[in-house]
CSV table of C-alpha atoms in Angstrom, one decimal:
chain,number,residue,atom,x,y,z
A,1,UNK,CA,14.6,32.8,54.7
A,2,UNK,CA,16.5,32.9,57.7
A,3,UNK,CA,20.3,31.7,58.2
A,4,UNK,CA,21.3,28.3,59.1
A,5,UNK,CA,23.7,28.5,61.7
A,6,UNK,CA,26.7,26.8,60.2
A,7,UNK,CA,30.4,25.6,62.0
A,8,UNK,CA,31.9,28.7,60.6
A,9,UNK,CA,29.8,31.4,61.9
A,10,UNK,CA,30.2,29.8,65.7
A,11,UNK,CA,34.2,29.7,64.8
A,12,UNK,CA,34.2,33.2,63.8
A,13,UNK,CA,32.0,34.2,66.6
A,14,UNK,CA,34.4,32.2,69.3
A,15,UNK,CA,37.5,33.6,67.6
A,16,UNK,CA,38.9,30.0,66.7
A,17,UNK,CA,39.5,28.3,63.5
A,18,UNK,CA,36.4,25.5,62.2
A,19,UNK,CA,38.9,23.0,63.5
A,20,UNK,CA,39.0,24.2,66.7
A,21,UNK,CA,34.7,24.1,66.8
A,22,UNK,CA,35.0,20.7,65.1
A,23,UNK,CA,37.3,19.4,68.1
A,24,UNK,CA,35.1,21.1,70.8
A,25,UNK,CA,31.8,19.1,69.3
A,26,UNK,CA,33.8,15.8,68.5
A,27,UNK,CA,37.1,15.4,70.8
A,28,UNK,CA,36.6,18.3,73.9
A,29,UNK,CA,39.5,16.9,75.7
A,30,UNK,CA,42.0,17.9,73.3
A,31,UNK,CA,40.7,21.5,73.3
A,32,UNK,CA,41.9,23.6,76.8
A,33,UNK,CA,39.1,24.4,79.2
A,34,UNK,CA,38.9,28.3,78.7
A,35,UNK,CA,38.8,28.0,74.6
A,36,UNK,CA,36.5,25.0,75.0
A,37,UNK,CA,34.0,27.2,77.2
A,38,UNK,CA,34.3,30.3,74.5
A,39,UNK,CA,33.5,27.9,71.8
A,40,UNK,CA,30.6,26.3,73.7
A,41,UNK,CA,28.9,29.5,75.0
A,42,UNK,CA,29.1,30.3,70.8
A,43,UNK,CA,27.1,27.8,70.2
A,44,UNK,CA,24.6,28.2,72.8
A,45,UNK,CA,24.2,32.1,71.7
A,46,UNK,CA,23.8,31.0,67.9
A,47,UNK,CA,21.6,28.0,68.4
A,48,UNK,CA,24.5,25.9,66.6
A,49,UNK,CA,23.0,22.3,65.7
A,50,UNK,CA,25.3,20.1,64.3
A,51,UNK,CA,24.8,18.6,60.6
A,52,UNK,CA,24.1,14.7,61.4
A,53,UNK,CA,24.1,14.0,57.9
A,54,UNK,CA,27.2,15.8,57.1
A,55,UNK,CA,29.0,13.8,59.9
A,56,UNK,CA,27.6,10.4,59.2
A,57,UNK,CA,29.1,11.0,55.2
A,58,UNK,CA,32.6,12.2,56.6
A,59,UNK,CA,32.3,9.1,59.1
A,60,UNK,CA,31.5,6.8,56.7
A,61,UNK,CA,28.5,5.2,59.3
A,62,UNK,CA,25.2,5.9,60.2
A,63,UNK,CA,23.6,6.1,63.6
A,64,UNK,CA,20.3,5.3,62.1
A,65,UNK,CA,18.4,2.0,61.5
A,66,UNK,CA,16.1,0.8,58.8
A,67,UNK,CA,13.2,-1.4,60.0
A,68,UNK,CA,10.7,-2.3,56.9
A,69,UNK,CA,7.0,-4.0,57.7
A,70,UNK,CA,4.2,-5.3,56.3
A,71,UNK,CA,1.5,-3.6,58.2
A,72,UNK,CA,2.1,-1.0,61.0
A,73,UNK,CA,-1.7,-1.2,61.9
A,74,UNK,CA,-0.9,-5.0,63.3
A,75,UNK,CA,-0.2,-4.5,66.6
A,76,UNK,CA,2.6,-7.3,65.7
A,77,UNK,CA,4.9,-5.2,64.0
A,78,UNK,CA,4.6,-2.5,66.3
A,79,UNK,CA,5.9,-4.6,69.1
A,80,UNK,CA,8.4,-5.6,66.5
A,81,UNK,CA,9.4,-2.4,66.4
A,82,UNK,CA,9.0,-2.0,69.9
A,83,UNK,CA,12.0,-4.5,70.5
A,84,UNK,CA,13.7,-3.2,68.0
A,85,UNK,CA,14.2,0.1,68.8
A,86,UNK,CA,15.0,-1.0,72.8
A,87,UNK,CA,18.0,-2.9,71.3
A,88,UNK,CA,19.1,0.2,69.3
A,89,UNK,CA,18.8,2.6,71.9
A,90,UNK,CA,21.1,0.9,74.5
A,91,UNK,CA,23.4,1.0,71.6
A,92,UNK,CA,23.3,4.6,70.7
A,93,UNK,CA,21.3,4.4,67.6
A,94,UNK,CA,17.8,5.2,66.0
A,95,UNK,CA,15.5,3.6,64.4
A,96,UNK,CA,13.6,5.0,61.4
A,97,UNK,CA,10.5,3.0,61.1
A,98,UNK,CA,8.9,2.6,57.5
A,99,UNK,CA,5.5,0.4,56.6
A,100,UNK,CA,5.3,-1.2,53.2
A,101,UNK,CA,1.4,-2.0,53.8
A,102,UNK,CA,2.1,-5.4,51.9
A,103,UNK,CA,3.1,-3.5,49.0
A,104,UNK,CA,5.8,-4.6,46.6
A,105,UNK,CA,6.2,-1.5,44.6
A,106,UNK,CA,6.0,0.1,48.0
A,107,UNK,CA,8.8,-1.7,49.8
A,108,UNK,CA,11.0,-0.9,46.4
A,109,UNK,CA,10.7,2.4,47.3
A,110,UNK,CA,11.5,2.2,50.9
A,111,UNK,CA,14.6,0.1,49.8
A,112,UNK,CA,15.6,2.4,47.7
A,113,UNK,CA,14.9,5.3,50.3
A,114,UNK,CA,17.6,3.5,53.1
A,115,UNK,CA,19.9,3.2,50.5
A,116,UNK,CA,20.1,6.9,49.7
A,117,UNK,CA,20.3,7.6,53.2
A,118,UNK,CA,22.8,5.0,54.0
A,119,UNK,CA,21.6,3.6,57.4
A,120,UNK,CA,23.6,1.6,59.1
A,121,UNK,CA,21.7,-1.3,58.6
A,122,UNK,CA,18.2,-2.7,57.6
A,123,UNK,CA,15.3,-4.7,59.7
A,124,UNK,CA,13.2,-6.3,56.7
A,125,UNK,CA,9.9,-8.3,56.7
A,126,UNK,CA,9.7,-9.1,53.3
A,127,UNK,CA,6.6,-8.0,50.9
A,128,UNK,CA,8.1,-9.5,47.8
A,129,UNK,CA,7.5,-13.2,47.2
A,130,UNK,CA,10.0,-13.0,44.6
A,131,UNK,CA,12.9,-11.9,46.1
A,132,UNK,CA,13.5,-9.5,43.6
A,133,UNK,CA,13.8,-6.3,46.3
A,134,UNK,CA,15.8,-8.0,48.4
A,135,UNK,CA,18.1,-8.7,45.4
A,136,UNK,CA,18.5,-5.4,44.5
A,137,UNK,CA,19.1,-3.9,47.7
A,138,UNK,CA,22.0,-6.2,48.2
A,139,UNK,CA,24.0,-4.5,45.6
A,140,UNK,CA,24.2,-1.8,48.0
A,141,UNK,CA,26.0,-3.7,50.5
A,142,UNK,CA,24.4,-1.9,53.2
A,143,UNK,CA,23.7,-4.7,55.7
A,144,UNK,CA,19.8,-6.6,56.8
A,145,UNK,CA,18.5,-9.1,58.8
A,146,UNK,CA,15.1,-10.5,57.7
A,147,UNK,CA,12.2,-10.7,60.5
A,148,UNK,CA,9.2,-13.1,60.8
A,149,UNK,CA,10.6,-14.5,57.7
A,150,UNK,CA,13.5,-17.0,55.8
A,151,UNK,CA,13.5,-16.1,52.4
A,152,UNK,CA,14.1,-18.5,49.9
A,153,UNK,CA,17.3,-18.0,48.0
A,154,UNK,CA,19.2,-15.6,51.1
A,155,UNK,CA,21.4,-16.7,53.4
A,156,UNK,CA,21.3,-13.1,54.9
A,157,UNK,CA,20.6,-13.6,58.9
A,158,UNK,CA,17.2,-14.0,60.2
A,159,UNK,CA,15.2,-14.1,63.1
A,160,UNK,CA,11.8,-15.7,62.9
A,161,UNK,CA,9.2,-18.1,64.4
A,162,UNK,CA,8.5,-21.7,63.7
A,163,UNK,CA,5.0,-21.5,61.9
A,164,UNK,CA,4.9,-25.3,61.1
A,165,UNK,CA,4.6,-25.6,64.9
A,166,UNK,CA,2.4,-22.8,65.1
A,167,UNK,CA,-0.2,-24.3,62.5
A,168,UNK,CA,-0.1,-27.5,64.1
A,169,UNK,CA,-0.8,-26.2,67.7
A,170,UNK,CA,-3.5,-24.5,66.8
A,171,UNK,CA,-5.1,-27.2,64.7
A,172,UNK,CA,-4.3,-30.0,67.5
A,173,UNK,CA,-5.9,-27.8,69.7
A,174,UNK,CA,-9.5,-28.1,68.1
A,175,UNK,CA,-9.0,-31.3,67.2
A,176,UNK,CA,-8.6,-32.4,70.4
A,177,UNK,CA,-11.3,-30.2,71.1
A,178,UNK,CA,-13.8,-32.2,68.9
A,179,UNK,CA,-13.8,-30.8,66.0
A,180,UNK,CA,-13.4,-32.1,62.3
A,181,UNK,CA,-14.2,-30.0,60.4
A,182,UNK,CA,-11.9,-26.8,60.3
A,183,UNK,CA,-11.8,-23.8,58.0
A,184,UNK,CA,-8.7,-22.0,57.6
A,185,UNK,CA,-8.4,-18.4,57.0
A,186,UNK,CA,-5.4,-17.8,55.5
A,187,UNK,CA,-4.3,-14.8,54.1
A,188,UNK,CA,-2.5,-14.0,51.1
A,189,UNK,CA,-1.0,-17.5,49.8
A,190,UNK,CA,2.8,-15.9,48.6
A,191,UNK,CA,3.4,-15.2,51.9
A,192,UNK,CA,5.6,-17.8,53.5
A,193,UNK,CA,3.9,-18.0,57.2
A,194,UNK,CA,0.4,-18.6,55.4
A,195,UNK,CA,2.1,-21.6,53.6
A,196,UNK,CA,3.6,-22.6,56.5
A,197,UNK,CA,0.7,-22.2,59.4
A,198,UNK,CA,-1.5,-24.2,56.8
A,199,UNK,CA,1.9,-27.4,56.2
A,200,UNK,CA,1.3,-27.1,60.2
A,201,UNK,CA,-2.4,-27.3,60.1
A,202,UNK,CA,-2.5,-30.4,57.8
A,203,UNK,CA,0.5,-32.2,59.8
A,204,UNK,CA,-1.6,-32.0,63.0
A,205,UNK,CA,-4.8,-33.4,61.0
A,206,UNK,CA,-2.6,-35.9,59.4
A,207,UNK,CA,-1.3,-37.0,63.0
A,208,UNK,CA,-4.9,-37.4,64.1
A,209,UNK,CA,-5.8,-39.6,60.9
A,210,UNK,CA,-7.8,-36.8,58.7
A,211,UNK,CA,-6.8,-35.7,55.7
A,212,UNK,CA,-6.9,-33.0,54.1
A,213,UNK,CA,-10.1,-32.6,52.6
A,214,UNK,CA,-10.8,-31.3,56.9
A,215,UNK,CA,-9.1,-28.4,56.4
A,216,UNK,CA,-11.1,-25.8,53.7
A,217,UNK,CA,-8.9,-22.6,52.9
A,218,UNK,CA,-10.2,-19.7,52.9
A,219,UNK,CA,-7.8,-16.9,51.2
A,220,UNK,CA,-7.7,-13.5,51.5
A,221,UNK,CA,-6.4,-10.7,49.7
A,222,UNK,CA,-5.2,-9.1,53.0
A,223,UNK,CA,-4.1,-9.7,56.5
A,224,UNK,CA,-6.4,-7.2,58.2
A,225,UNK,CA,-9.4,-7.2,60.1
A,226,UNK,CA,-11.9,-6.1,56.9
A,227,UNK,CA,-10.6,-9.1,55.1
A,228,UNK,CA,-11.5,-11.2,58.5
A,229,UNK,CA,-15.2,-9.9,58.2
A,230,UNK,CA,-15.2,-10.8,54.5
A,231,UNK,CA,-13.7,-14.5,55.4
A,232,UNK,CA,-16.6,-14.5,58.0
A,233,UNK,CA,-19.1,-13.8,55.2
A,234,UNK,CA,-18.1,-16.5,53.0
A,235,UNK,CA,-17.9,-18.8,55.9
A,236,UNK,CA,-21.7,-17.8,57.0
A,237,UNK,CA,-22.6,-18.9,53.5
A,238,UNK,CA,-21.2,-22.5,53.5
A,239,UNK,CA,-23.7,-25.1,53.1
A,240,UNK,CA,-21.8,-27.3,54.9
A,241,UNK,CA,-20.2,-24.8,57.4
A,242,UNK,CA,-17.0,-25.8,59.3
A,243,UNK,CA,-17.1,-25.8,63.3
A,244,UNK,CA,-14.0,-24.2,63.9
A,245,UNK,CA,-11.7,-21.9,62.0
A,246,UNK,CA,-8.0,-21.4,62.5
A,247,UNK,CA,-7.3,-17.8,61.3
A,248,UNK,CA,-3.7,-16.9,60.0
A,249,UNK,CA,-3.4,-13.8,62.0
A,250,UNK,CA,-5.2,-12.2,65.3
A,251,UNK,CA,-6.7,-9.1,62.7
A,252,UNK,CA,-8.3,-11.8,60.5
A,253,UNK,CA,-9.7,-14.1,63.5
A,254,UNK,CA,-11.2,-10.9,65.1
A,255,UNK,CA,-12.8,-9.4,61.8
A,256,UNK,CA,-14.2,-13.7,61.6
A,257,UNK,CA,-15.6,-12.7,65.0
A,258,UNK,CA,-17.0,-9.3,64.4
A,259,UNK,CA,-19.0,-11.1,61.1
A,260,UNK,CA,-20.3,-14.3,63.6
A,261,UNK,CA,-21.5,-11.5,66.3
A,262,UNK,CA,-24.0,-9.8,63.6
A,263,UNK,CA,-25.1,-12.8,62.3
A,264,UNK,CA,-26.0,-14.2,65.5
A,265,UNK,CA,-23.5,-17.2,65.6
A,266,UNK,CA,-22.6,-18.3,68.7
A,267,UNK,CA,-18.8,-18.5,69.7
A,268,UNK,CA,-17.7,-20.8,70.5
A,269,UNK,CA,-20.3,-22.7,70.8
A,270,UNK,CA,-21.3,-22.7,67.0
A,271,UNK,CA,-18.2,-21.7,65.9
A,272,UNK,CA,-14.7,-22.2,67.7
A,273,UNK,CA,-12.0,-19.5,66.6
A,274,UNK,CA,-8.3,-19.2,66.7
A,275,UNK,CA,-6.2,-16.3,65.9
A,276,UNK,CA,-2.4,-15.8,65.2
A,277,UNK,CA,0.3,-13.7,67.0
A,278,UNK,CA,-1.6,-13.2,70.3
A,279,UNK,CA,-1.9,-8.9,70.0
A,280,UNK,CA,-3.2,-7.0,72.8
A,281,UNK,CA,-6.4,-7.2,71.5
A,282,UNK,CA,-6.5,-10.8,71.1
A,283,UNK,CA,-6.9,-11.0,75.0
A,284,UNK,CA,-9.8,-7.7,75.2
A,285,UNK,CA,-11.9,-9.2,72.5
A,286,UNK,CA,-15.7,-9.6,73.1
A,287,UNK,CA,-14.8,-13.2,73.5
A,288,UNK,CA,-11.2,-13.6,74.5
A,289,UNK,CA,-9.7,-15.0,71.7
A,290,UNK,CA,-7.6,-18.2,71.5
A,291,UNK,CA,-4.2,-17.7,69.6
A,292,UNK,CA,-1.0,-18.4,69.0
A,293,UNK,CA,2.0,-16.7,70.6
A,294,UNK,CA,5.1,-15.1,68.9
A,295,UNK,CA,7.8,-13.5,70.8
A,296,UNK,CA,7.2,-10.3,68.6
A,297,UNK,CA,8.8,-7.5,71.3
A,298,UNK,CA,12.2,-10.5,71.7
A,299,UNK,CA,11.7,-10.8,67.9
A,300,UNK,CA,12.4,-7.7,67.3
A,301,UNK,CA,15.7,-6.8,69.7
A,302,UNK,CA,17.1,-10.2,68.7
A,303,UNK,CA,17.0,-8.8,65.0
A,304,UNK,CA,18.6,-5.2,66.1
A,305,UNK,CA,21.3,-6.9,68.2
A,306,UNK,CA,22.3,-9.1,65.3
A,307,UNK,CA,22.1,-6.2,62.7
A,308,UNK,CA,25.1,-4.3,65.0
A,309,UNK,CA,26.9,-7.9,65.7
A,310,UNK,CA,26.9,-7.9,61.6
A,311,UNK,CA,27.9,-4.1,61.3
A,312,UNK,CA,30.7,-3.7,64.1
A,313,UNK,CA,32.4,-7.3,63.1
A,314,UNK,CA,32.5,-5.5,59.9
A,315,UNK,CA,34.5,-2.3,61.1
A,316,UNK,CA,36.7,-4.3,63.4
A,317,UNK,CA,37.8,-6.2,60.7
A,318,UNK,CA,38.3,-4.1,57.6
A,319,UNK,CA,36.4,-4.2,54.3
A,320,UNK,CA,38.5,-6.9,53.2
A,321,UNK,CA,38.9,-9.7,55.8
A,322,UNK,CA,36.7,-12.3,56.3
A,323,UNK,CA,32.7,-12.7,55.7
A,324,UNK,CA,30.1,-11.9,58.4
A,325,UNK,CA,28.6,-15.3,59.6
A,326,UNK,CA,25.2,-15.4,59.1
A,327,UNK,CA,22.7,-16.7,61.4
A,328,UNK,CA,19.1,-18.2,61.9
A,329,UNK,CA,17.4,-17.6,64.4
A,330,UNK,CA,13.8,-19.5,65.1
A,331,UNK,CA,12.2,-19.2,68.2
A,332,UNK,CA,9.1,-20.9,69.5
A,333,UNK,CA,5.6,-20.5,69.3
A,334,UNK,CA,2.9,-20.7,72.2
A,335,UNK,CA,-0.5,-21.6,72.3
A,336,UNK,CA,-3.1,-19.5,74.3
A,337,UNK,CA,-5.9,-20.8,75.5
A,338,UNK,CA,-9.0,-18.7,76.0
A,339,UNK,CA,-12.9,-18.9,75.8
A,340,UNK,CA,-13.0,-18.4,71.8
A,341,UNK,CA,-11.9,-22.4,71.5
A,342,UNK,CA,-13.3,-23.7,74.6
A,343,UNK,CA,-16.7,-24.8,73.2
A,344,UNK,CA,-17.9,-28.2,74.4
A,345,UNK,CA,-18.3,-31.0,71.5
């Protein structure tokens, strides 16, 4: 096994002592030019690479951020993370990027994972209904902010986007459309922007006078586009099949569309769709799909920057002065109008 390359062997090769090396690498301009330039050609001969690890546990701080999602096959979350990691780079920091795949043993484990590395700070889009994780985690005191979600029970800070208004633009939107009778597919019902895109969906049929035996739900185990093709199957074999369907994510509302193009259903004209988030994809779609914007990329540097607000007011202050002020954040959805809505009632 070959030698690691350690601070020693570059002090004993630059004929310094480890202190010496350490000032070189951490404070050069307390070290004289002609020793600095011994000790620096040492470590070019040796291939010297500092221990990050090693210095982050003798700092005390980490130069590495957490950032915890559902699904990192949703285009979504990757422009989450996109943002993200913009906000952490201008700040000198990394990002490591971890996907829980809606998994609540899964997320435990990534949890536990940041705590044992003791990153700066956590980016969390929750898996666990429960709040149990979350709990947990807090006894670390290691710092999150909660994405695309409010918890119930936290008063951590959290940036997310109003899905009330979401649901109900989406629903107003066929309904003024023509339509009455509206499917919705809605994902797995313990997560809190599938409760909250279906409060939205009723409000905008309770505003029109329907109630809310318009609106059939549709659940799924999953928010991906195989559980969209399943939805779309169920839907094909309605008796009394809906006209439109307002899908709780862009994945779902294109696997809805994949199932109506091999049946031979006709979108929009037989059935009108809209999706949720407004991915990439949403727009390239065999029929351009309708959907609902979120600010995911904005989403997720708004998080970051909050995350270091949290952890430098920290340091400044000293672990015992005053509490972090905690913050919500909720930003505003848009609605997108393309030809998967547009059918003519």
């Amino acid at each position: 096994m070959a030698h690691s390359v350690g601070i020693k062997d570059v002090a004993r090769a630059a004929g310094v002592s480890v202190g010496t090396v350490s000032n070189v690498i951490n404070r050069p301009d307390t070290v004289a030019t002609e020793t600095r330039a011994r000790v620096l050609s040492a470590i070019d001969r040796l291939g010297y690479v500092r221990s990050e690890s090693a210095r982050q546990l003798r700092a005390g701080r980490s130069r590495i951020m957490g950032l915890l999602v559902l699904d990192m096959g949703n285009p979504f979350f990757v422009d989450v993370a996109r943002g993200a990691e913009r906000a952490a780079r201008d700040a000198g920091l990394g990002v490591m990027v971890c996907n829980s795949a809606e998994s609540v043993g899964e997320e435990a484990e990534y949890l536990s994972l940041f705590a044992e590395q003791r990153v700066r700070g956590v980016l969390l889009t929750p898996a666990d209904a429960t709040g149990r994780n979350i709990d947990s985690f807090r006894r670390h005191g290691i710092p999150f902010v909660l994405v695309d979600r409010v918890s119930e029970g936290t008063t951590e800070c959290s940036v997310s986007v109003d899905d009330v208004a979401g649901g109900a633009l989406a629903v107003r939107h066929l309904i003024d459309a023509g339509h009455r009778s509206i499917a919705y597919v809605s994902g797995p019902p313990g997560f809190t922007q599938v409760r909250d895109r279906r409060t939205g969906a009723l409000n905008a049929l309770a505003e029109a006078g329907l109630g809310p035996e318009h609106l059939r739900e549709l659940p799924t185990e999953r928010l991906d586009v195989a559980a969209g093709r399943d939805a779309g199957a169920r839907l094909l074999g309605l008796a009394d099949r809906p006209t439109a369907v307002f899908c709780a994510n862009d994945l779902l509302a294109l696997g809805v569309l994949q199932a109506m193009y091999a049946a031979g259903v006709g979108v929009p004209d037989d059935l009108a769709i809209v999706g949720y988030d407004d991915i990439e994809f949403a727009a390239a779609a065999a029929v351009p799909l309708t959907s609902v914007r979120q600010p995911a990329v904005t989403m997720g540097a708004l998080a970051a920057e909050m995350l270091l607000e949290e952890t430098e007011e920290s340091e400044e202050r000293g672990a015992h002065a005053g509490r972090h002020e905690h913050r919500r954040v909720v930003l505003q959805p848009e609605l997108v109008v393309r030809r998967s809505s547009l059918s003519a009632r």
